[in-house]
Tab-separated table of C-alpha atoms and ligand atoms in Angstrom:
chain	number	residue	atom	x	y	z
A	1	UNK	CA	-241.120	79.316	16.527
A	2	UNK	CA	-238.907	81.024	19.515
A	3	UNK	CA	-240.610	84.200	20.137
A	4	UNK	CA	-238.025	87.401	19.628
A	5	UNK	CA	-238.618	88.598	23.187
A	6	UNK	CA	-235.226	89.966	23.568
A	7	UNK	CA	-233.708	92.578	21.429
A	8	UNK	CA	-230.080	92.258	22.199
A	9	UNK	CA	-228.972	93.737	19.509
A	10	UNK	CA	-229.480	96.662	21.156
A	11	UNK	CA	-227.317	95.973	24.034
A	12	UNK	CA	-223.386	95.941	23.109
A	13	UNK	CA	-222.595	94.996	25.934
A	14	UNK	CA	-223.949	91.367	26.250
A	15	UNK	CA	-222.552	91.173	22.379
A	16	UNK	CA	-219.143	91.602	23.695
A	17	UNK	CA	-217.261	87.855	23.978
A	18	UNK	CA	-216.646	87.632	27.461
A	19	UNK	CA	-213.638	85.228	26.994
A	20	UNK	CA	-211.681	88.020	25.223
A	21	UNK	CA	-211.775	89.685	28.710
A	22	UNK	CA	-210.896	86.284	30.387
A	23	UNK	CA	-207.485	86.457	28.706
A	24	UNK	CA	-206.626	89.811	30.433
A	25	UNK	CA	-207.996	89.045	33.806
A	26	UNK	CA	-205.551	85.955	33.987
A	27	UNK	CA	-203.215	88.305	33.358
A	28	UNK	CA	-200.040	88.399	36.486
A	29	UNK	CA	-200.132	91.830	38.379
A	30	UNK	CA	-196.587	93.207	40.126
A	31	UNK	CA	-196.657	92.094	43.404
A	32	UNK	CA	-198.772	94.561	46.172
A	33	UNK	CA	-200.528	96.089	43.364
A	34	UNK	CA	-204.404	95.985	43.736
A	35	UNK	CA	-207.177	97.434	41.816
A	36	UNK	CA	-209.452	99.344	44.264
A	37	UNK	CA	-213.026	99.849	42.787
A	38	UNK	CA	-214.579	103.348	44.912
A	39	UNK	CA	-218.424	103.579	45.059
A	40	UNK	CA	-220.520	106.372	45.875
A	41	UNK	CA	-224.260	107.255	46.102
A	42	UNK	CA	-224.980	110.546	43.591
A	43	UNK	CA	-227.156	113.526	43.790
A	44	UNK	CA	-229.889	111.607	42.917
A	45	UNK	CA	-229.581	109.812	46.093
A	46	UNK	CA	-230.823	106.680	43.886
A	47	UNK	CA	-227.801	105.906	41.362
A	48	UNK	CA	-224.372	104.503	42.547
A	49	UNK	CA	-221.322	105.986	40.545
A	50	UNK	CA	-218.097	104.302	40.790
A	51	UNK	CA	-214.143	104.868	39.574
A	52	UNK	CA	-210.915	102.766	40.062
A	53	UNK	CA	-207.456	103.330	41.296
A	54	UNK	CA	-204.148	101.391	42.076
A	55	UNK	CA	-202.886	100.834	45.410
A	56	UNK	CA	-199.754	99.626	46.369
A	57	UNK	CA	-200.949	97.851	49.397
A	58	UNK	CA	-203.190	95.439	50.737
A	59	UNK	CA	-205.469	97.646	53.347
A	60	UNK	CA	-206.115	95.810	56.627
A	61	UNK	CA	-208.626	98.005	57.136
A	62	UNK	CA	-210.459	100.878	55.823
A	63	UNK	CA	-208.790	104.008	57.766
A	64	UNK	CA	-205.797	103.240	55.792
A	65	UNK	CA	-207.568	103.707	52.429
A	66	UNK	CA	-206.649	107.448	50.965
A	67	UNK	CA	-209.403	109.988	50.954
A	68	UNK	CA	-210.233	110.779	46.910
A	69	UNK	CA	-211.835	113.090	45.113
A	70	UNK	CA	-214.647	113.629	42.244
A	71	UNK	CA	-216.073	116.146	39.661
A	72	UNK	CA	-219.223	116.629	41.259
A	73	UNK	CA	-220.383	118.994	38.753
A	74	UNK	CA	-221.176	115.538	36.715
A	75	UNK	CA	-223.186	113.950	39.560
A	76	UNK	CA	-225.979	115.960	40.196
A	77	UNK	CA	-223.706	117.055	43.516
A	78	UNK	CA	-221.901	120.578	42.518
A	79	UNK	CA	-221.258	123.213	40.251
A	80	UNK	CA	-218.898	123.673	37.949
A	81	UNK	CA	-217.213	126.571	39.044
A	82	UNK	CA	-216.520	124.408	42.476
A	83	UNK	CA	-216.704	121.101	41.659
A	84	UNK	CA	-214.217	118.986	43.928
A	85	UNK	CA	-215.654	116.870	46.281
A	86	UNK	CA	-214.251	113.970	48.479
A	87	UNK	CA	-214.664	110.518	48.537
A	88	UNK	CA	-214.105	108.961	52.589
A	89	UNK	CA	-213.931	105.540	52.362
A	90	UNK	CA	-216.265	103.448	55.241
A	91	UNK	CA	-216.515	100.208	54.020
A	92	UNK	CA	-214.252	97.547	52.225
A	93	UNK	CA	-215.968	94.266	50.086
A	94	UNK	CA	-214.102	91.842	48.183
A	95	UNK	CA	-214.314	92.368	44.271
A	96	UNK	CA	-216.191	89.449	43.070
A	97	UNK	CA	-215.457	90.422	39.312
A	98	UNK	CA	-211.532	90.892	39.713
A	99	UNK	CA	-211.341	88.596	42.714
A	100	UNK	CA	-207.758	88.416	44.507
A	101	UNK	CA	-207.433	90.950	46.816
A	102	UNK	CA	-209.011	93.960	45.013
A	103	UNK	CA	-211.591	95.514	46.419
A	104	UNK	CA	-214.731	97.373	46.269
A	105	UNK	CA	-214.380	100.349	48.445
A	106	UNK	CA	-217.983	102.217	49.602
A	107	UNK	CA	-217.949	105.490	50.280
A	108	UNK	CA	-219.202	108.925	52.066
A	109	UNK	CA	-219.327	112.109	50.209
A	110	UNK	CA	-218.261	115.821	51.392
A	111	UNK	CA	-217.817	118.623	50.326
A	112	UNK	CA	-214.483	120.730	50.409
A	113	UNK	CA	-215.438	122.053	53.533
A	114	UNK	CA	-216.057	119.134	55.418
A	115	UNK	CA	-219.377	119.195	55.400
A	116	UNK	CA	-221.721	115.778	53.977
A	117	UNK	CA	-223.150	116.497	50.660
A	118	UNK	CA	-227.039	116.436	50.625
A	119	UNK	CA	-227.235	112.323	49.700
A	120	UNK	CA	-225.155	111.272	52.632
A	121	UNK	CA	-227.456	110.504	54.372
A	122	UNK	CA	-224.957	107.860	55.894
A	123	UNK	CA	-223.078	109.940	58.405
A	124	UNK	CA	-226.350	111.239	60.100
A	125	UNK	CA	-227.466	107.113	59.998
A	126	UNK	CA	-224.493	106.557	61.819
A	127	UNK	CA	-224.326	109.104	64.735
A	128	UNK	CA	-227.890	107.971	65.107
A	129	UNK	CA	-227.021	104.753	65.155
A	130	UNK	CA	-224.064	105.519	67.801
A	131	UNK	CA	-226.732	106.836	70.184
A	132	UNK	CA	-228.970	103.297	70.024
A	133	UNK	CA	-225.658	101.243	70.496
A	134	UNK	CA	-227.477	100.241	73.790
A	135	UNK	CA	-230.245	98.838	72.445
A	136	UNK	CA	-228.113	96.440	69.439
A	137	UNK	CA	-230.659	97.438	67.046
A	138	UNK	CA	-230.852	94.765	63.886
A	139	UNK	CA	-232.218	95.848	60.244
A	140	UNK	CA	-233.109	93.436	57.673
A	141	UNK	CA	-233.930	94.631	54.118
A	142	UNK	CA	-236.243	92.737	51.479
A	143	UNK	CA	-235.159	94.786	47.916
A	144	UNK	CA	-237.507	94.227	45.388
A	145	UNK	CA	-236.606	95.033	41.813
A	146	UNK	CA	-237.557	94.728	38.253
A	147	UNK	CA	-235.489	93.500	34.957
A	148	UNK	CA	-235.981	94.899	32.048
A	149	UNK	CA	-234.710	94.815	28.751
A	150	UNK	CA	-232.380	97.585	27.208
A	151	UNK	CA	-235.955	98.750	25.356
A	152	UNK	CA	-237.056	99.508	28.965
A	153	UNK	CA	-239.309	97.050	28.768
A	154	UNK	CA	-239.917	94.213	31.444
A	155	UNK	CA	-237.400	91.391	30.757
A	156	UNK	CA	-239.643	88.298	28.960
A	157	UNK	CA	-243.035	90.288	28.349
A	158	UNK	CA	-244.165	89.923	25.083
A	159	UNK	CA	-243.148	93.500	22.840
A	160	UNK	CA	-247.051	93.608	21.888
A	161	UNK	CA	-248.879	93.075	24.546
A	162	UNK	CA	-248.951	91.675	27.893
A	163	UNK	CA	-248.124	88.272	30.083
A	164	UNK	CA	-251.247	86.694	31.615
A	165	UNK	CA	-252.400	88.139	34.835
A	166	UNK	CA	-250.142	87.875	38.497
A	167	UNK	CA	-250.386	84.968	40.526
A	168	UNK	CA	-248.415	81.730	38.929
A	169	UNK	CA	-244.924	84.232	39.085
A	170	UNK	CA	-244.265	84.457	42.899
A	171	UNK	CA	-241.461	82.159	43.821
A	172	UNK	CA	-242.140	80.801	40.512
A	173	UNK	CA	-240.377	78.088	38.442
A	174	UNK	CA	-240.398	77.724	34.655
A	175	UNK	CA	-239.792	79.017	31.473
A	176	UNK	CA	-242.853	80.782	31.061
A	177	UNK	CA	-242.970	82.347	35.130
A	178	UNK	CA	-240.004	83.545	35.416
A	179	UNK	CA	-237.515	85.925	33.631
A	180	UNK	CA	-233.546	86.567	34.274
A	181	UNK	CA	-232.837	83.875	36.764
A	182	UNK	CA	-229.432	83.880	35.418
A	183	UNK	CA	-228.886	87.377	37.114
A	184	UNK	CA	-230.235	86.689	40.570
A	185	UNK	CA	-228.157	83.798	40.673
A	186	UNK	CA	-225.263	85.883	39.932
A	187	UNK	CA	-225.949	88.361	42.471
A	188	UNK	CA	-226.621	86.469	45.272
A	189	UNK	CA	-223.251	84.502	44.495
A	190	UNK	CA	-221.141	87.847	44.102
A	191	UNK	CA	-223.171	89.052	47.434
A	192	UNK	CA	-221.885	86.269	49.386
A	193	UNK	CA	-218.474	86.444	47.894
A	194	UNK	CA	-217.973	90.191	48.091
A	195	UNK	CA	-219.380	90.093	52.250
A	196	UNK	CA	-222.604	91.481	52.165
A	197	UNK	CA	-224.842	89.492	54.281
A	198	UNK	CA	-227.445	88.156	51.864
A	199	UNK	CA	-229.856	86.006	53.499
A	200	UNK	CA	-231.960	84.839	50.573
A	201	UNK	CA	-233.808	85.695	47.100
A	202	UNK	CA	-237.257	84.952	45.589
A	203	UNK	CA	-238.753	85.712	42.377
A	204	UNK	CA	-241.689	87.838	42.811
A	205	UNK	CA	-245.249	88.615	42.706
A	206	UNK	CA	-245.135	90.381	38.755
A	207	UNK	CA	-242.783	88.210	36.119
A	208	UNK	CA	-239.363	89.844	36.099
A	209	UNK	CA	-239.462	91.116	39.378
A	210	UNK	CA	-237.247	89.905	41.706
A	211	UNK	CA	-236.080	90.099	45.655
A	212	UNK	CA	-233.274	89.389	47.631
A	213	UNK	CA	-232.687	90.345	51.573
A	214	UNK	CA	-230.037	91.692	53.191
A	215	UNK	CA	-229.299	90.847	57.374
A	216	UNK	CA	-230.277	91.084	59.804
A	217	UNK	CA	-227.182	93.494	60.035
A	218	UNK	CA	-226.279	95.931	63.239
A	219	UNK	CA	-227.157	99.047	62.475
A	220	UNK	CA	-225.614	101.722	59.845
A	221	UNK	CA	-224.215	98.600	57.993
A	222	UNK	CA	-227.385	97.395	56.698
A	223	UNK	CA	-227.211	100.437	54.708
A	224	UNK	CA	-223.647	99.518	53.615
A	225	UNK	CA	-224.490	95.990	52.859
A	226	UNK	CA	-227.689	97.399	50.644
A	227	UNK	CA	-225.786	99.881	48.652
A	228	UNK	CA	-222.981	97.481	47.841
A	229	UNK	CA	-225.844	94.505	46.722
A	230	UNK	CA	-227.577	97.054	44.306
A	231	UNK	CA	-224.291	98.219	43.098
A	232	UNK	CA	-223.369	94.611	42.331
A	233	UNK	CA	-227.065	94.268	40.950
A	234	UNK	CA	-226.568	97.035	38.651
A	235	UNK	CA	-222.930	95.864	36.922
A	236	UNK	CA	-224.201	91.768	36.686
A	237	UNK	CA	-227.161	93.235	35.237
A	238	UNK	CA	-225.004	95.628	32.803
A	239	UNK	CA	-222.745	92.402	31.691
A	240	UNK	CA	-225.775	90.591	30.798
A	241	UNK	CA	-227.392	93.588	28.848
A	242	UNK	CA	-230.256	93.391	30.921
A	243	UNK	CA	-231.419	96.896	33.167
A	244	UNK	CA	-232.037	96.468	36.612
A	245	UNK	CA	-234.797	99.163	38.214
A	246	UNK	CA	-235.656	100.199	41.745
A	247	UNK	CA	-238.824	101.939	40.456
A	248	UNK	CA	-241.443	101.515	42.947
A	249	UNK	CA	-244.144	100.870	39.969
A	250	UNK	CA	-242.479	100.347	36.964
A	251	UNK	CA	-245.537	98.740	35.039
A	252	UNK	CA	-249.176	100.837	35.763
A	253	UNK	CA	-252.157	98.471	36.001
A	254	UNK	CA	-253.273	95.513	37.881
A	255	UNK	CA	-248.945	95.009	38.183
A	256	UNK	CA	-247.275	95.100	42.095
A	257	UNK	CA	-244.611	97.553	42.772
A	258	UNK	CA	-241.684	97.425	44.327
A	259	UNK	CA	-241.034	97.649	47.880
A	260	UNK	CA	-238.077	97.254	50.218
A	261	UNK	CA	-239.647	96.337	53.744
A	262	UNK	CA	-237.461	97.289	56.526
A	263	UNK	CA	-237.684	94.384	59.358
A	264	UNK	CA	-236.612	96.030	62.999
A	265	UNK	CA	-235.700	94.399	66.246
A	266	UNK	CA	-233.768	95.702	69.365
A	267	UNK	CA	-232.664	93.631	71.745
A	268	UNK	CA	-235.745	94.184	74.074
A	269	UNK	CA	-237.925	92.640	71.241
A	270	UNK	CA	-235.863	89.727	70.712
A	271	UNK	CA	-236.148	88.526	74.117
A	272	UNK	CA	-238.988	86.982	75.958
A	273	UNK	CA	-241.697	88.551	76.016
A	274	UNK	CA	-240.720	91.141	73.765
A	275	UNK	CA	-243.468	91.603	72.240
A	276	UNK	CA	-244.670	94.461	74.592
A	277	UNK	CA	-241.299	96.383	73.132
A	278	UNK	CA	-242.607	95.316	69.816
A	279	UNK	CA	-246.274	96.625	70.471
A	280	UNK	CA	-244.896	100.158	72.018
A	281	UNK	CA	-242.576	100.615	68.757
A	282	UNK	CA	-245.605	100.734	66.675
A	283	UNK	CA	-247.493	103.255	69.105
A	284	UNK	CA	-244.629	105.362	68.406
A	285	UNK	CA	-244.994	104.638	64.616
A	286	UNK	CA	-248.174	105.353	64.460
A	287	UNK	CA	-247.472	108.743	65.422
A	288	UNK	CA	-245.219	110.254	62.857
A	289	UNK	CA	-246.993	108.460	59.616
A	290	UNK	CA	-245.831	111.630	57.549
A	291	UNK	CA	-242.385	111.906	59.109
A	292	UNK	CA	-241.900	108.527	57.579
A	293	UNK	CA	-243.458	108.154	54.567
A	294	UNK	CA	-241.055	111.473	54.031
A	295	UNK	CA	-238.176	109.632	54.306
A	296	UNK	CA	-239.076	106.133	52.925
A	297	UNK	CA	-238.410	107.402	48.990
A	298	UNK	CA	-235.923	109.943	47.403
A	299	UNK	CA	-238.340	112.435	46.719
A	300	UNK	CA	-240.125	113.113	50.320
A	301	UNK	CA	-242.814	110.153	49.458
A	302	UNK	CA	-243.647	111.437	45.522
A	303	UNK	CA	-242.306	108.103	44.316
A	304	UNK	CA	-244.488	106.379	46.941
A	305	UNK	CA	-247.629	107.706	46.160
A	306	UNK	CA	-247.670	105.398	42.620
A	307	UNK	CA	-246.882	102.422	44.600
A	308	UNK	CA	-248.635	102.620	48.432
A	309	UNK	CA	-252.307	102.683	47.123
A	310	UNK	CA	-253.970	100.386	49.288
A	311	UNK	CA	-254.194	97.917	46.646
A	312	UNK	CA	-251.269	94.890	45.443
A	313	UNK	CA	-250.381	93.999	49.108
A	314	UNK	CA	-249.819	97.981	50.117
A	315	UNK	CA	-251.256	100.176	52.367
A	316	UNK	CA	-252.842	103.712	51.821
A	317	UNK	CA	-249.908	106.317	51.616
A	318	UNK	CA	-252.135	108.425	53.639
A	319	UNK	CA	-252.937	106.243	56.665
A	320	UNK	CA	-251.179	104.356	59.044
A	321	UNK	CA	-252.394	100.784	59.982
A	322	UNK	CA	-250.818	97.348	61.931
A	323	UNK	CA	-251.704	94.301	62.177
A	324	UNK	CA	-250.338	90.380	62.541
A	325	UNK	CA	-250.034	88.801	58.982
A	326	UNK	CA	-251.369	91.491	57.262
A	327	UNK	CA	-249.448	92.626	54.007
A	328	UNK	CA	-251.902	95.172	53.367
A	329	UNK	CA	-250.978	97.306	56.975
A	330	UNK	CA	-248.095	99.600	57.170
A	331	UNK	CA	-246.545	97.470	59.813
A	332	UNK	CA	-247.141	93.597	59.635
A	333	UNK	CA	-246.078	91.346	63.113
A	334	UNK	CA	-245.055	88.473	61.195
A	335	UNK	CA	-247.110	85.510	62.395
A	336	UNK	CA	-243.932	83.456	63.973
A	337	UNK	CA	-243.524	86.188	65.717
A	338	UNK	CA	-246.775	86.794	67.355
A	339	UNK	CA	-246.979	83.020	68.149
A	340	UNK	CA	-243.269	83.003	69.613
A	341	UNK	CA	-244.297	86.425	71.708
A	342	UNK	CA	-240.896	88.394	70.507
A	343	UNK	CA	-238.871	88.800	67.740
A	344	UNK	CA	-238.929	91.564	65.274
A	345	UNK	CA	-241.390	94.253	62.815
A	346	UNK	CA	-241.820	94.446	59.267
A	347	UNK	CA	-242.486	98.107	57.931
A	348	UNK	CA	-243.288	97.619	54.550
A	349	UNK	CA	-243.461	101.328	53.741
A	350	UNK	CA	-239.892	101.867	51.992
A	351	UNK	CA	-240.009	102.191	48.646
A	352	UNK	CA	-237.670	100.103	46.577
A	353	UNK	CA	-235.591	103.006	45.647
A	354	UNK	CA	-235.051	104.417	49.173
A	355	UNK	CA	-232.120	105.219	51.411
A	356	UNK	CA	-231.869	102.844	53.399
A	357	UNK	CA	-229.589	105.056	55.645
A	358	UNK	CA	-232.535	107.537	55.873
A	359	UNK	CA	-234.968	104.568	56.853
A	360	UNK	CA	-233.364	103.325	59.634
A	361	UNK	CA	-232.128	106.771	61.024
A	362	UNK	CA	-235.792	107.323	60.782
A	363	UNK	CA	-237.139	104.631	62.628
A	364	UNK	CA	-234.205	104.701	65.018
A	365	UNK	CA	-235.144	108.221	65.971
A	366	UNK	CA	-238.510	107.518	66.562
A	367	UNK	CA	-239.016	104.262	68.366
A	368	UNK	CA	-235.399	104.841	70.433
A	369	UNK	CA	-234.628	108.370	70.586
A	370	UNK	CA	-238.148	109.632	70.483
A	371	UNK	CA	-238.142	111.986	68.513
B	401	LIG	P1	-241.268	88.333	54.091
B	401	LIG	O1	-242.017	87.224	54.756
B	401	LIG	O2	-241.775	89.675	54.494
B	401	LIG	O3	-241.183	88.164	52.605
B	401	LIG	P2	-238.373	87.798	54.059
B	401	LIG	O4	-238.107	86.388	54.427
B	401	LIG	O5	-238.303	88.154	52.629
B	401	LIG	O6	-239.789	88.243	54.718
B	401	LIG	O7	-237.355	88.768	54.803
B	401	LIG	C1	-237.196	88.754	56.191
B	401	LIG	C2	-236.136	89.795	56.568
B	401	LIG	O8	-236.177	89.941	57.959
B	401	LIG	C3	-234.721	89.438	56.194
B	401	LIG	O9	-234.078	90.559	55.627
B	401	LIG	C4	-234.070	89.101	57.534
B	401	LIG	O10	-232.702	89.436	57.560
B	401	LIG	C5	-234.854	89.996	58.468
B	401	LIG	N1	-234.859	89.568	59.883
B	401	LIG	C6	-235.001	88.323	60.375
B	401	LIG	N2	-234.937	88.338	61.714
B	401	LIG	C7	-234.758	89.635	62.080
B	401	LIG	C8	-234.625	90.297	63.337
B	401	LIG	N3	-234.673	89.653	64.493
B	401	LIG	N4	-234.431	91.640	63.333
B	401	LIG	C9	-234.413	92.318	62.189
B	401	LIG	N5	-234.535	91.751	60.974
B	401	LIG	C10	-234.711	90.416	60.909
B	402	LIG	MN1	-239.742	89.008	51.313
B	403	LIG	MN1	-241.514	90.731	48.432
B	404	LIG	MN1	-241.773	91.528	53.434
């Protein structure tokens, strides 16, 4: 007998026949008119909201896009009684579910006064960013993420019960290691389509939990690149019926969380003997523990402390440690790169569901700008 592990009847929208939809996206649009799909982070600084508009032109690049507007007051962002805010457009990505020329338009938010609501986090990222020019910082993200089922369950586990312990899963292959391949091999196609700069995927160490890595990128746009991926994550996920989470420990127990290691290098470190750059980036580190472990999670490090115990290839949230291999330090020198005598860090503090705008302003500010 099959085992019922999946409930879709609970999920209409994996019931819906996708061909219906097929007939109406063949459908021939008047000429210059694209669909423009605008994306924004929401008070939560965790969820992505997103609405769509017509344009009558092709943008060749983003400062041509018009500035739009938002009820706040239904995003966590505003009150009701002033509840306008704007939408600035930054960054354009091909729409991998309309294809053609529409596009997927990410996006800062402000308020009517000009000023960045309390998630943007992006413009700060970017002045910051500005200032290290110089030193052609690179960022490479590893997201980590679990699928579960519309029940909120982990996608596969059995309903009563639970899979056999971690350790066949990671990088597995098979019907009874992994769960939802069908998505990640979605994403990562949509990634490459839409232009974010996906450099890989791997199933990971608990079944249904998944990576993929973004970069390296220059910069702010690893932030960009991120945001779009997850957004992307989210809707394949929401066609399939299946839930994708960024919680940092969605499953208590002898179960790894989620992580999204930030990987650093400046041009100093890439070159010989940059290891020494390398080596005085962490004394810096080392120094402001707190500072980051603030901004490495949405809520100033609460959703950390479930996840950074010391234990399932984490450090203590409370102490900062390095080392060369070691996936139980705050900082881990990849081997290749201690061999090789340059290259780049790993700081596997960020929590899956962080900013990555307010990670690498936050390492940026400490190992460049020192503050
Ligand atoms: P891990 O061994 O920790 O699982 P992954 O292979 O999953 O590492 O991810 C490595 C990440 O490091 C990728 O996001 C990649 O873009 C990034 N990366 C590689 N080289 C550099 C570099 N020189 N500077 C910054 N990031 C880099
Ligand atoms: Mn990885
Ligand atoms: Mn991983
Ligand atoms: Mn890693």
């Amino acid at each position: 007998m099959i085992p019922m592990s999946r409930t879709l009847e609970s999920s209409p929208n994996a019931l819906i026949n996708k061909k219906v939809l097929d007939r109406y996206l063949t459908l021939e649009l008047p000429e210059n008119k694209i669909q423009a799909t605008y994306i924004w982070i929401d008070g939560t600084d965790q969820n992505i909201r997103c609405k769509d508009r017509t344009l009558d032109f092709v943008p060749k690049s983003v400062k041509e896009l018009p500035i739009w507007n938002y009820d706040g007051s239904s995003t966590y962002q505003a009150d009701g009684a002033n509840s306008d805010l704007y939408l600035h457009p930054v960054a354009i990505y091909r729409d991998p579910f309309r294809r053609g020329k529409h596009i997927l338009v990410l996006c800062e938010t402000y308020s009517y006064d000009g000023t960045p609501t309390a998630t943007n986090h992006r413009k700060e990222c970017a002045e910051v960013a500005a200032k290290c020019a110089d030193e052609e910082p690179w960022f490479g993200i590893e997201q980590e993420y679990t699928l579960l089922d519309i029940d909120g369950q982990p996608l596969g586990w059995p309903k009563n019960g639970f899979p056999g312990p971690q350790g066949p899963y990671y990088c597995g292959v098979g019907a009874d290691k992994v769960y939802g391949r069908d998505v990640v091999e979605a994403h990562y196609r949509a990634c490459l389509f839409a232009g974010v700069k996906i450099c890989g995927t791997n199933a990971e160490v608990m079944p249904a939990q998944w990576e993929f890595q973004v970069g390296p990128c220059v910069g702010v746009s690893v932030g960009d690149d991120l945001w779009v991926a997850r957004f992307l994550l989210h809707r394949i996920s929401e066609e399939f019926g299946i839930v994708a989470t960024l919680d940092p420990k969605p499953m208590t127990g002898d179960w790894n969380g989620a992580g999204a290691h930030c990987n650093v290098s400046t041009k100093a470190m890439r070159e010989k003997g940059g290891i020494t750059a390398i080596n005085q980036a962490v004394e810096k580190l080392s120094k402001c523990h707190e500072k980051h472990i603030k901004a490495y999670d949405p809520n100033g490090g609460k959703d950390n402390e479930r996840r950074l115990t010391g234990r399932h290839e984490t450090s203590s949230i409370h102490d900062f440690s390095a080392g060369v291999a070691h996936r139980g330090a705050s900082i881990r020198i990849p081997r290749g790169v201690a061999d090789a005598g340059c290259g780049y860090f790993e700081d596997r503090r960020p929590s899956s569901n962080c900013d990555p705008y307010s990670v690498v302003s936050t390492i940026l500010s400490t190992i460049s700008l020192n503050k």
